[in-house]
Amino acid sequence: MSFCIAIDGPAAAGKGTISKAVAAHFDMPHLDTGLLYRVVGARMLAGLDPIEAAQTLDPADFDRDDLRTPAVAQAASKVAALPEVRAALVDFQRSFARRAGGAVLDGRDIGTVICPDAEAKLYVTASDQVRAERRYLELTEKGQSVTRDQVLADLQERDRRDQSRATAPLKPAEDAVVLDTSQMTIDQAVAAAIAHIQSRRLA
Ligand code: C5P
């Protein structure tokens, strides 16, 4: 039996950490759908047409070590506004979402477009300042040289683009539970997510 867990929200809200923990807890595979757009963005920066890049995704591209850089994040949000790019990635995500045994997908449009009938939907968010601080620490720990102001401006620009695009804009699904992690530790956020999903599994 399938059981889709959709986890959406803006950049650096904690979706990735929560999704991995939820997937481990329920023993389900996890798909970070942002990576699909990051690969397309990276291929566009390398000179490829983004639509062609999305239609010809190569598993080897997922091993690139530049996918977590701010430049690729910006490129990802630009290619993500192209309806043809999004269309090329839908089937893969939908079949992942409906795997037997359940699946966890995190992104921007999982509960609204990819899996509108998901059994559990969470919209994970946090204040701009908290998200920027978390992303700043993550990037500097990896040795990337960025300032807090740059990271904040980068997140806000991406959020604006993701929320205002015509196709699959970032927004909570009407039936999503909103989890604001601004004042939560990772353990608290994960526990809240698991409690909600558990209640949906028993429903
Ligand atoms: O989640 P992450 O920050 O890696 O996503 C990179 C970009 O990919 C986002 O800013 C967004 O523009 C795009 N994206 C999307 N839909 C998804 C996942 C990511 O448009 N489901």
XYZ file of N, CA, C and O and ligand atoms in Angstrom:
833
model
N 0.842 -1.200 0.000
C 0.000 0.000 0.000
C 0.880 1.255 0.000
O 1.891 1.295 0.678
N 0.492 2.274 -0.776
C 1.308 3.493 -0.791
C 0.838 4.464 0.298
O -0.308 4.393 0.763
N 1.736 5.345 0.693
C 1.410 6.365 1.703
C 2.368 7.519 1.450
O 3.560 7.434 1.754
N 1.831 8.579 0.832
C 2.716 9.696 0.453
C 2.783 10.749 1.563
O 1.750 11.247 2.020
N 3.991 11.064 1.961
C 4.209 12.127 2.952
C 4.820 13.314 2.204
O 5.931 13.218 1.678
N 4.049 14.402 2.121
C 4.477 15.589 1.372
C 4.975 16.640 2.350
O 4.243 17.043 3.259
N 6.214 17.084 2.158
C 6.794 18.088 3.063
C 7.276 19.268 2.225
O 8.257 19.163 1.494
N 6.537 20.370 2.298
C 6.880 21.555 1.509
C 7.295 22.703 2.424
O 7.089 22.654 3.638
N 7.833 23.749 1.791
C 8.166 24.950 2.554
C 9.277 25.729 1.877
O 9.886 25.243 0.915
N 9.548 26.935 2.374
C 10.585 27.777 1.769
C 11.993 27.241 2.069
O 12.159 26.308 2.860
N 12.976 27.869 1.440
C 14.371 27.442 1.570
C 14.835 27.485 3.027
O 14.502 28.413 3.771
N 15.591 26.477 3.423
C 16.263 26.427 4.718
C 15.333 26.480 5.934
O 15.704 26.942 7.003
N 14.108 25.979 5.767
C 13.169 25.971 6.896
C 13.350 24.723 7.763
O 12.770 24.626 8.848
N 14.114 23.754 7.259
C 14.312 22.517 8.010
C 13.666 21.312 7.336
O 13.662 20.211 7.903
N 13.140 21.504 6.134
C 12.459 20.406 5.419
C 13.358 19.183 5.237
O 12.929 18.065 5.440
N 14.598 19.446 4.832
C 15.507 18.335 4.527
C 15.772 17.488 5.758
O 15.641 16.257 5.725
N 16.114 18.157 6.857
C 16.423 17.447 8.108
C 15.197 16.669 8.593
O 15.299 15.492 8.970
N 14.045 17.334 8.561
C 12.812 16.686 9.036
C 12.464 15.503 8.120
O 12.123 14.415 8.591
N 12.597 15.710 6.817
C 12.228 14.639 5.867
C 13.094 13.403 6.063
O 12.596 12.275 6.033
N 14.385 13.626 6.235
C 15.287 12.466 6.417
C 14.930 11.719 7.695
O 14.902 10.489 7.722
N 14.660 12.472 8.770
C 14.336 11.831 10.046
C 13.006 11.083 9.961
O 12.860 9.971 10.490
N 12.033 11.685 9.271
C 10.720 11.052 9.116
C 10.860 9.767 8.285
O 10.283 8.728 8.613
N 11.650 9.849 7.209
C 11.846 8.683 6.336
C 12.505 7.547 7.122
O 12.110 6.382 7.005
N 13.484 7.899 7.974
C 14.159 6.867 8.770
C 13.174 6.269 9.778
O 13.109 5.052 9.960
N 12.375 7.144 10.401
C 11.426 6.674 11.421
C 10.410 5.687 10.836
O 10.109 4.660 11.441
N 9.853 6.032 9.665
C 8.815 5.177 9.075
C 9.391 4.160 8.083
O 8.635 3.432 7.447
N 10.711 4.157 7.964
C 11.401 3.224 7.064
C 10.867 3.338 5.626
O 10.435 2.352 5.018
N 10.884 4.557 5.136
C 10.412 4.838 3.767
C 11.530 5.533 2.996
O 12.351 6.222 3.586
N 11.549 5.406 1.663
C 12.533 6.149 0.886
C 12.187 7.641 0.858
O 11.019 8.015 1.001
N 13.220 8.462 0.681
C 13.035 9.913 0.686
C 13.551 10.511 -0.616
O 14.638 10.146 -1.065
N 12.778 11.428 -1.190
C 13.241 12.144 -2.388
C 13.303 13.639 -2.093
O 12.277 14.252 -1.757
N 14.505 14.200 -2.184
C 14.705 15.642 -2.062
C 14.497 16.220 -3.467
O 15.407 16.200 -4.294
N 13.281 16.703 -3.735
C 12.970 17.115 -5.115
C 13.730 18.384 -5.514
O 13.897 18.648 -6.699
N 14.195 19.161 -4.536
C 14.997 20.349 -4.853
C 16.251 19.975 -5.635
O 16.732 20.736 -6.473
N 16.755 18.762 -5.365
C 17.977 18.318 -6.066
C 17.748 18.201 -7.564
O 18.657 18.443 -8.357
N 16.530 17.803 -7.961
C 16.230 17.680 -9.397
C 16.404 19.051 -10.062
O 17.022 19.173 -11.121
N 15.847 20.079 -9.406
C 15.946 21.436 -9.970
C 17.377 21.965 -9.876
O 17.817 22.717 -10.739
N 18.080 21.575 -8.823
C 19.480 22.006 -8.695
C 20.327 21.405 -9.825
O 21.197 22.074 -10.377
N 20.081 20.136 -10.161
C 20.843 19.514 -11.255
C 20.542 20.245 -12.577
O 21.458 20.558 -13.346
N 19.264 20.532 -12.804
C 18.909 21.249 -14.044
C 19.570 22.636 -14.038
O 20.135 23.075 -15.050
N 19.548 23.316 -12.889
C 20.186 24.632 -12.779
C 21.680 24.561 -13.047
O 22.247 25.395 -13.766
N 22.331 23.539 -12.497
C 23.781 23.388 -12.688
C 24.093 23.108 -14.158
O 25.075 23.624 -14.709
N 23.250 22.303 -14.797
C 23.486 22.008 -16.220
C 23.250 23.259 -17.069
O 23.932 23.478 -18.063
N 22.297 24.105 -16.653
C 22.090 25.362 -17.388
C 23.326 26.258 -17.232
O 23.796 26.849 -18.207
N 23.877 26.325 -16.011
C 25.079 27.154 -15.810
C 26.243 26.633 -16.654
O 27.134 27.392 -17.035
N 26.208 25.322 -16.940
C 27.285 24.728 -17.763
C 27.006 24.925 -19.254
O 27.755 24.417 -20.091
N 25.893 25.603 -19.593
C 25.662 25.951 -20.990
C 24.540 25.208 -21.683
O 24.234 25.472 -22.841
N 23.887 24.284 -20.974
C 22.816 23.510 -21.610
C 21.490 24.265 -21.570
O 21.239 25.035 -20.637
N 20.642 23.999 -22.524
C 19.287 24.545 -22.486
C 18.558 23.876 -21.312
O 18.572 22.646 -21.202
N 17.906 24.661 -20.421
C 17.329 24.053 -19.214
C 16.223 23.038 -19.496
O 16.101 22.037 -18.768
N 15.454 23.260 -20.552
C 14.364 22.306 -20.844
C 14.969 20.973 -21.296
O 14.586 19.898 -20.822
N 15.977 21.080 -22.161
C 16.659 19.859 -22.610
C 17.338 19.173 -21.408
O 17.297 17.953 -21.271
N 17.912 19.996 -20.531
C 18.584 19.437 -19.348
C 17.590 18.650 -18.491
O 17.897 17.566 -17.989
N 16.366 19.189 -18.333
C 15.364 18.511 -17.503
C 14.869 17.234 -18.169
O 14.517 16.267 -17.500
N 14.841 17.242 -19.501
C 14.326 16.068 -20.225
C 15.360 14.952 -20.332
O 15.025 13.833 -20.691
N 16.617 15.279 -20.037
C 17.680 14.279 -20.210
C 18.513 14.167 -18.935
O 19.736 14.176 -18.992
N 17.844 14.123 -17.786
C 18.591 14.051 -16.517
C 19.458 12.799 -16.483
O 19.011 11.716 -16.847
N 20.674 12.980 -16.019
C 21.614 11.866 -15.985
C 21.937 11.569 -14.517
O 22.331 12.481 -13.780
N 21.753 10.329 -14.061
C 22.021 10.013 -12.647
C 23.407 10.485 -12.192
O 23.578 10.891 -11.041
N 24.384 10.491 -13.092
C 25.747 10.905 -12.697
C 25.769 12.359 -12.240
O 26.606 12.751 -11.414
N 24.837 13.179 -12.757
C 24.817 14.598 -12.386
C 24.488 14.815 -10.909
O 24.778 15.869 -10.356
N 23.848 13.811 -10.295
C 23.480 13.971 -8.892
C 24.684 13.846 -7.961
O 24.592 14.139 -6.784
N 25.817 13.406 -8.520
C 27.040 13.306 -7.710
C 27.896 14.567 -7.781
O 28.949 14.629 -7.149
N 27.476 15.559 -8.571
C 28.271 16.788 -8.672
C 28.441 17.390 -7.280
O 27.515 17.361 -6.481
N 29.602 18.014 -7.032
C 29.777 18.553 -5.672
C 29.415 20.035 -5.576
O 29.597 20.637 -4.525
N 28.873 20.615 -6.658
C 28.515 22.042 -6.582
C 27.014 22.258 -6.382
O 26.539 23.392 -6.418
N 26.253 21.194 -6.137
C 24.792 21.346 -6.103
C 24.299 22.184 -4.932
O 23.215 22.766 -4.993
N 25.091 22.254 -3.851
C 24.645 22.993 -2.653
C 25.175 24.418 -2.613
O 25.122 25.049 -1.555
N 25.696 24.938 -3.714
C 26.227 26.308 -3.692
C 25.099 27.316 -3.939
O 24.094 26.994 -4.581
N 25.272 28.564 -3.444
C 24.251 29.586 -3.682
C 24.016 29.841 -5.178
O 22.881 30.083 -5.593
N 25.062 29.757 -5.999
C 24.882 30.017 -7.438
C 23.951 28.973 -8.051
O 23.049 29.310 -8.844
N 24.130 27.724 -7.663
C 23.266 26.677 -8.213
C 21.848 26.798 -7.636
O 20.866 26.560 -8.340
N 21.727 27.214 -6.372
C 20.393 27.399 -5.781
C 19.607 28.461 -6.566
O 18.429 28.278 -6.878
N 20.268 29.552 -6.889
C 19.599 30.617 -7.665
C 19.221 30.111 -9.052
O 18.110 30.362 -9.537
N 20.144 29.390 -9.692
C 19.856 28.855 -11.031
C 18.680 27.880 -10.952
O 17.803 27.874 -11.825
N 18.639 27.083 -9.870
C 17.541 26.118 -9.700
C 16.211 26.847 -9.636
O 15.231 26.450 -10.274
N 16.158 27.946 -8.891
C 14.858 28.620 -8.761
C 14.472 29.318 -10.064
O 13.295 29.493 -10.349
N 15.464 29.676 -10.882
C 15.129 30.261 -12.204
C 14.568 29.186 -13.138
O 13.530 29.385 -13.766
N 15.237 28.033 -13.231
C 14.731 26.995 -14.146
C 13.403 26.431 -13.638
O 12.568 25.989 -14.431
N 13.193 26.496 -12.309
C 11.966 25.948 -11.727
C 10.736 26.768 -12.111
O 9.606 26.310 -11.937
N 10.944 27.974 -12.626
C 9.803 28.800 -13.046
C 9.352 28.445 -14.462
O 8.320 28.931 -14.915
N 10.111 27.593 -15.161
C 9.755 27.234 -16.538
C 8.792 26.038 -16.533
O 9.177 24.948 -16.074
N 7.566 26.227 -17.042
C 6.595 25.118 -17.009
C 7.116 23.849 -17.680
O 6.849 22.742 -17.205
N 7.902 23.983 -18.760
C 8.393 22.787 -19.474
C 9.392 22.008 -18.616
O 9.467 20.789 -18.701
N 10.165 22.742 -17.814
C 11.105 22.067 -16.911
C 10.313 21.280 -15.864
O 10.565 20.101 -15.608
N 9.321 21.924 -15.267
C 8.523 21.262 -14.229
C 7.815 20.032 -14.805
O 7.790 18.976 -14.183
N 7.264 20.208 -16.026
C 6.519 19.097 -16.646
C 7.432 17.886 -16.847
O 7.004 16.742 -16.656
N 8.686 18.142 -17.215
C 9.611 17.033 -17.491
C 9.923 16.233 -16.226
O 10.363 15.088 -16.309
N 9.705 16.835 -15.059
C 10.093 16.176 -13.801
C 8.914 15.552 -13.046
O 9.103 14.905 -12.019
N 7.691 15.746 -13.584
C 6.499 15.315 -12.846
C 6.400 13.792 -12.717
O 6.200 13.270 -11.610
N 6.539 13.065 -13.830
C 6.290 11.618 -13.800
C 7.203 10.901 -12.810
O 6.763 10.038 -12.049
N 8.478 11.280 -12.843
C 9.433 10.641 -11.935
C 9.003 10.843 -10.474
O 8.972 9.898 -9.666
N 8.620 12.099 -10.151
C 8.235 12.398 -8.762
C 6.954 11.663 -8.383
O 6.833 11.133 -7.276
N 5.982 11.630 -9.320
C 4.701 10.967 -8.978
C 4.895 9.470 -8.784
O 4.279 8.883 -7.897
N 5.739 8.858 -9.602
C 5.875 7.410 -9.393
C 6.653 7.129 -8.114
O 6.373 6.155 -7.416
N 7.600 8.015 -7.767
C 8.291 7.853 -6.483
C 7.267 7.976 -5.341
O 7.277 7.185 -4.390
N 6.377 8.974 -5.449
C 5.394 9.251 -4.387
C 4.465 8.063 -4.139
O 3.977 7.875 -3.032
N 4.226 7.280 -5.188
C 3.256 6.179 -5.047
C 3.915 4.812 -4.951
O 3.301 3.790 -5.258
N 5.189 4.794 -4.534
C 5.851 3.506 -4.310
C 5.115 2.706 -3.252
O 4.633 3.268 -2.264
N 5.100 1.398 -3.443
C 4.499 0.537 -2.419
C 5.299 0.700 -1.125
O 6.522 0.798 -1.167
N 4.601 0.794 -0.008
C 5.302 0.919 1.270
C 5.445 2.365 1.716
O 5.827 2.625 2.846
N 5.123 3.310 0.822
C 5.148 4.717 1.199
C 6.418 5.430 0.783
O 7.422 4.791 0.440
N 6.359 6.758 0.799
C 7.515 7.569 0.400
C 7.387 8.964 0.995
O 6.278 9.450 1.243
N 8.542 9.573 1.226
C 8.595 10.945 1.734
C 9.196 11.816 0.636
O 10.271 11.500 0.120
N 8.502 12.877 0.257
C 9.048 13.812 -0.741
C 9.069 15.199 -0.137
O 8.082 15.628 0.481
N 10.188 15.912 -0.300
C 10.172 17.298 0.142
C 10.464 18.228 -1.019
O 11.156 17.858 -1.957
N 9.819 19.414 -0.968
C 9.979 20.366 -2.071
C 9.150 21.616 -1.865
O 9.075 22.145 -0.742
N 8.553 22.083 -2.959
C 7.755 23.305 -2.898
C 6.302 23.055 -3.293
O 5.414 23.806 -2.911
N 6.072 22.016 -4.118
C 4.745 21.790 -4.709
C 4.289 20.350 -4.538
O 3.483 19.867 -5.320
N 4.810 19.655 -3.546
C 4.466 18.233 -3.414
C 2.999 18.081 -3.000
O 2.253 17.327 -3.619
N 2.581 18.830 -1.985
C 1.196 18.712 -1.513
C 0.183 19.398 -2.411
O -1.013 19.133 -2.323
N 0.640 20.294 -3.280
C -0.296 21.038 -4.131
C -0.400 20.454 -5.537
O -1.476 20.443 -6.129
N 0.720 19.982 -6.106
C 0.737 19.581 -7.524
C 1.177 18.126 -7.734
O 0.530 17.377 -8.452
N 2.268 17.747 -7.128
C 2.824 16.409 -7.391
C 1.938 15.335 -6.758
O 1.613 14.334 -7.392
N 1.532 15.570 -5.527
C 0.761 14.547 -4.823
C -0.371 15.219 -4.037
O -0.369 15.218 -2.803
N -1.341 15.825 -4.759
C -2.400 16.563 -4.045
C -3.239 15.671 -3.143
O -3.881 16.170 -2.220
N -3.205 14.338 -3.377
C -3.960 13.435 -2.509
C -3.039 12.736 -1.492
O -3.357 11.652 -0.996
N -1.918 13.378 -1.189
C -0.985 12.803 -0.200
C -1.710 12.520 1.114
O -2.565 13.302 1.534
N -1.344 11.416 1.741
C -2.006 11.022 2.993
C -1.606 11.949 4.139
O -2.373 12.154 5.081
N -0.394 12.519 4.101
C 0.030 13.467 5.143
C 0.761 14.625 4.480
O 1.605 14.409 3.607
N 0.397 15.845 4.879
C 1.023 17.028 4.284
C 1.498 17.977 5.376
O 0.714 18.356 6.251
N 2.756 18.364 5.263
C 3.308 19.333 6.208
C 3.865 20.511 5.424
O 4.440 20.325 4.340
N 3.689 21.695 5.963
C 4.318 22.882 5.387
C 5.248 23.423 6.468
O 4.807 23.918 7.500
N 6.549 23.242 6.231
C 7.545 23.604 7.247
C 8.077 24.997 6.947
O 8.533 25.274 5.827
N 8.006 25.869 7.937
C 8.490 27.230 7.713
C 9.248 27.732 8.947
O 9.325 27.047 9.965
N 9.866 28.901 8.826
C 10.560 29.554 9.950
C 10.793 30.994 9.519
O 10.708 31.307 8.311
N 11.118 31.853 10.477
C 11.315 33.265 10.126
C 12.519 33.407 9.191
O 13.413 32.553 9.168
N 12.553 34.501 8.437
C 13.658 34.729 7.503
C 14.996 34.716 8.243
O 15.974 34.139 7.775
N 15.035 35.382 9.420
C 16.304 35.484 10.159
C 16.798 34.110 10.600
O 17.979 33.800 10.484
N 15.897 33.302 11.107
C 16.283 31.963 11.575
C 16.750 31.110 10.400
O 17.772 30.408 10.472
N 16.035 31.175 9.302
C 16.425 30.359 8.136
C 17.787 30.800 7.603
O 18.627 29.977 7.248
N 17.998 32.116 7.561
C 19.278 32.616 7.044
C 20.432 32.189 7.947
O 21.492 31.789 7.469
N 20.208 32.244 9.258
C 21.268 31.850 10.195
C 21.613 30.364 10.026
O 22.777 29.981 9.980
N 20.581 29.534 9.894
C 20.815 28.092 9.723
C 21.584 27.824 8.430
O 22.528 27.037 8.409
N 21.172 28.479 7.352
C 21.836 28.233 6.066
C 23.266 28.779 6.080
O 24.178 28.168 5.546
N 23.464 29.928 6.781
C 24.807 30.513 6.896
C 25.746 29.514 7.584
O 26.856 29.259 7.117
N 25.280 28.939 8.706
C 26.126 27.990 9.438
C 26.419 26.748 8.592
O 27.551 26.254 8.565
N 25.393 26.287 7.875
C 25.557 25.103 7.019
C 26.621 25.350 5.939
O 27.497 24.515 5.712
N 26.550 26.515 5.288
C 27.473 26.812 4.184
C 28.891 27.060 4.697
O 29.858 26.581 4.111
N 29.005 27.804 5.820
C 30.357 28.105 6.309
C 31.017 26.846 6.880
O 32.214 26.662 6.768
N 30.200 25.941 7.444
C 30.759 24.661 7.920
C 31.367 23.873 6.766
O 32.308 23.112 6.937
N 30.785 24.042 5.577
C 31.307 23.337 4.389
C 32.456 24.103 3.752
O 32.913 23.762 2.671
N 32.848 25.217 4.389
C 33.997 25.968 3.884
C 33.647 26.992 2.812
O 34.547 27.570 2.200
N 32.368 27.236 2.571
C 32.003 28.237 1.555
C 32.097 29.629 2.164
O 31.729 29.827 3.321
N 32.606 30.588 1.385
C 32.755 31.918 1.976
C 31.586 32.814 1.578
O 31.447 33.228 0.437
N 30.686 33.010 2.551
C 29.480 33.810 2.346
C 29.277 34.689 3.582
O 29.826 34.385 4.640
N 28.513 35.768 3.436
C 28.176 36.574 4.607
C 26.714 36.306 4.976
O 25.941 35.827 4.143
N 26.346 36.650 6.214
C 24.955 36.463 6.649
C 24.006 37.260 5.754
O 22.941 36.788 5.393
N 24.427 38.501 5.414
C 23.560 39.348 4.588
C 23.328 38.748 3.209
O 22.214 38.779 2.684
N 24.411 38.178 2.645
C 24.258 37.545 1.319
C 23.286 36.372 1.394
O 22.439 36.198 0.527
N 23.430 35.573 2.452
C 22.589 34.385 2.576
C 21.130 34.799 2.735
O 20.239 34.237 2.089
N 20.877 35.825 3.562
C 19.501 36.298 3.759
C 18.924 36.812 2.437
O 17.797 36.463 2.055
N 19.704 37.618 1.719
C 19.216 38.183 0.451
C 18.941 37.070 -0.558
O 17.937 37.093 -1.278
N 19.799 36.054 -0.569
C 19.641 34.923 -1.490
C 18.339 34.159 -1.204
O 17.566 33.851 -2.107
N 18.086 33.902 0.090
C 16.867 33.165 0.461
C 15.630 33.957 0.090
O 14.666 33.418 -0.455
N 15.668 35.278 0.402
C 14.484 36.091 0.148
C 14.201 36.208 -1.353
O 13.053 36.177 -1.777
N 15.285 36.297 -2.139
C 15.085 36.395 -3.588
C 14.471 35.096 -4.126
O 13.546 35.112 -4.941
N 14.992 33.964 -3.651
C 14.448 32.678 -4.109
C 13.001 32.498 -3.672
O 12.162 32.046 -4.441
N 12.701 32.856 -2.415
C 11.316 32.721 -1.930
C 10.374 33.542 -2.788
O 9.299 33.082 -3.159
N 10.807 34.790 -3.085
C 9.949 35.663 -3.888
C 9.683 35.032 -5.245
O 8.554 34.977 -5.716
N 10.753 34.518 -5.858
C 10.596 33.905 -7.192
C 9.714 32.657 -7.093
O 8.829 32.443 -7.898
N 9.955 31.844 -6.071
C 9.201 30.590 -5.939
C 7.720 30.851 -5.644
O 6.852 30.101 -6.084
N 7.444 31.937 -4.888
C 6.048 32.210 -4.518
C 5.286 32.909 -5.627
O 4.063 32.811 -5.704
N 5.993 33.618 -6.496
C 5.264 34.443 -7.470
C 5.178 33.812 -8.857
O 4.537 34.355 -9.732
N 5.826 32.657 -9.064
C 5.757 32.073 -10.414
C 4.328 31.582 -10.700
O 3.579 31.223 -9.776
N 4.003 31.525 -12.008
C 2.641 31.147 -12.395
C 2.399 29.649 -12.222
O 1.299 29.226 -11.859
N 3.429 28.833 -12.484
C 3.255 27.373 -12.421
C 3.740 26.829 -11.086
O 4.890 27.038 -10.708
N 2.845 26.150 -10.378
C 3.188 25.485 -9.116
C 3.918 26.410 -8.142
O 5.012 26.077 -7.668
N 3.331 27.568 -7.811
C 4.016 28.460 -6.859
C 4.101 27.835 -5.468
O 3.273 26.994 -5.115
N 5.119 28.283 -4.725
C 5.268 27.819 -3.347
C 4.141 28.378 -2.493
O 3.975 29.600 -2.389
N 3.360 27.485 -1.907
C 2.307 27.880 -0.952
C 1.862 26.628 -0.206
O 1.986 25.516 -0.746
N 1.314 26.803 1.000
C 0.849 25.606 1.704
C -0.400 25.043 1.022
O -1.247 25.817 0.579
N -0.509 23.730 0.920
C -1.756 23.119 0.448
C -2.830 23.467 1.476
O -2.526 23.654 2.657
N -4.087 23.536 1.024
C -5.161 23.918 1.951
C -5.271 22.973 3.133
O -5.641 23.380 4.234
N -4.933 21.702 2.894
C -5.058 20.720 3.971
C -3.708 20.366 4.608
O -3.583 19.340 5.276
N -2.715 21.243 4.430
C -1.408 20.970 5.060
C -1.400 21.480 6.500
O -2.052 22.477 6.818
N -0.652 20.790 7.341
C -0.428 21.283 8.699
C 0.838 22.140 8.660
O 1.868 21.698 8.147
N 0.743 23.383 9.161
C 1.898 24.281 9.112
C 2.742 24.090 10.372
O 2.216 24.119 11.490
N 4.035 23.865 10.146
C 4.962 23.667 11.266
C 5.982 24.800 11.224
O 6.844 24.826 10.347
N 5.854 25.748 12.152
C 6.817 26.848 12.206
C 7.930 26.438 13.158
O 7.715 26.303 14.363
N 9.133 26.243 12.595
C 10.234 25.703 13.397
C 11.134 26.795 13.995
O 12.184 26.474 14.559
N 10.705 28.075 13.889
C 11.573 29.174 14.351
C 12.055 28.979 15.786
O 13.211 29.231 16.096
N 11.134 28.541 16.661
C 11.486 28.412 18.079
C 11.708 26.966 18.488
O 11.708 26.652 19.671
N 11.861 26.078 17.520
C 11.975 24.655 17.864
C 13.393 24.142 17.665
O 14.097 24.591 16.760
N 13.776 23.162 18.483
C 15.016 22.440 18.202
C 14.700 21.432 17.092
O 13.521 21.175 16.792
N 15.747 20.836 16.535
C 15.531 19.821 15.497
C 14.686 18.678 16.057
O 13.733 18.220 15.432
N 15.024 18.247 17.273
C 14.288 17.115 17.864
C 12.810 17.442 18.045
O 11.946 16.593 17.809
N 12.523 18.674 18.467
C 11.111 19.060 18.650
C 10.372 19.084 17.316
O 9.230 18.634 17.211
N 11.032 19.623 16.284
C 10.389 19.717 14.972
C 10.130 18.316 14.408
O 9.051 18.034 13.876
N 11.121 17.435 14.561
C 10.962 16.062 14.053
C 9.831 15.356 14.822
O 8.981 14.692 14.228
N 9.793 15.550 16.139
C 8.755 14.889 16.946
C 7.366 15.386 16.528
O 6.417 14.598 16.422
N 7.238 16.697 16.272
C 5.933 17.245 15.862
C 5.526 16.672 14.506
O 4.357 16.328 14.288
N 6.485 16.560 13.590
C 6.181 16.026 12.255
C 5.740 14.561 12.378
O 4.726 14.151 11.795
N 6.474 13.788 13.156
C 6.145 12.360 13.297
C 4.769 12.191 13.946
O 3.964 11.351 13.521
N 4.468 13.035 14.933
C 3.163 12.925 15.609
C 2.031 13.181 14.616
O 1.022 12.461 14.593
N 2.202 14.187 13.762
C 1.145 14.475 12.782
C 0.986 13.302 11.808
O -0.130 12.858 11.520
N 2.109 12.808 11.295
C 2.046 11.726 10.293
C 1.442 10.467 10.917
O 0.608 9.790 10.318
N 1.826 10.200 12.154
C 1.280 9.032 12.852
C -0.238 9.149 12.968
O -0.954 8.172 12.756
N -0.719 10.364 13.254
C -2.166 10.538 13.395
C -2.851 10.293 12.046
O -3.959 9.758 11.978
N -2.196 10.644 10.963
C -2.775 10.412 9.633
C -2.704 8.921 9.278
O -3.566 8.414 8.562
N -1.718 8.224 9.773
C -1.613 6.786 9.475
C -2.723 6.003 10.198
O -3.173 4.984 9.716
N -3.121 6.533 11.350
C -4.146 5.841 12.124
C -5.552 6.258 11.684
O -6.532 5.627 12.051
N -5.633 7.347 10.883
C -6.954 7.902 10.522
C -7.720 6.961 9.594
O -7.135 6.216 8.844
O 14.872 22.759 -1.813
P 15.997 23.460 -2.537
O 16.414 24.732 -1.896
O 17.130 22.537 -2.821
O 15.375 23.826 -3.976
C 16.068 24.600 -4.932
C 15.055 25.329 -5.803
O 14.350 24.364 -6.581
C 13.980 26.101 -5.054
O 14.343 27.429 -4.744
C 12.797 26.054 -6.008
O 12.859 27.104 -6.946
C 13.000 24.761 -6.770
N 12.080 23.710 -6.354
C 10.793 23.721 -6.876
N 9.937 22.709 -6.588
C 10.305 21.700 -5.784
C 11.603 21.691 -5.211
C 12.467 22.726 -5.497
O 10.432 24.636 -7.596
N 9.434 20.705 -5.551
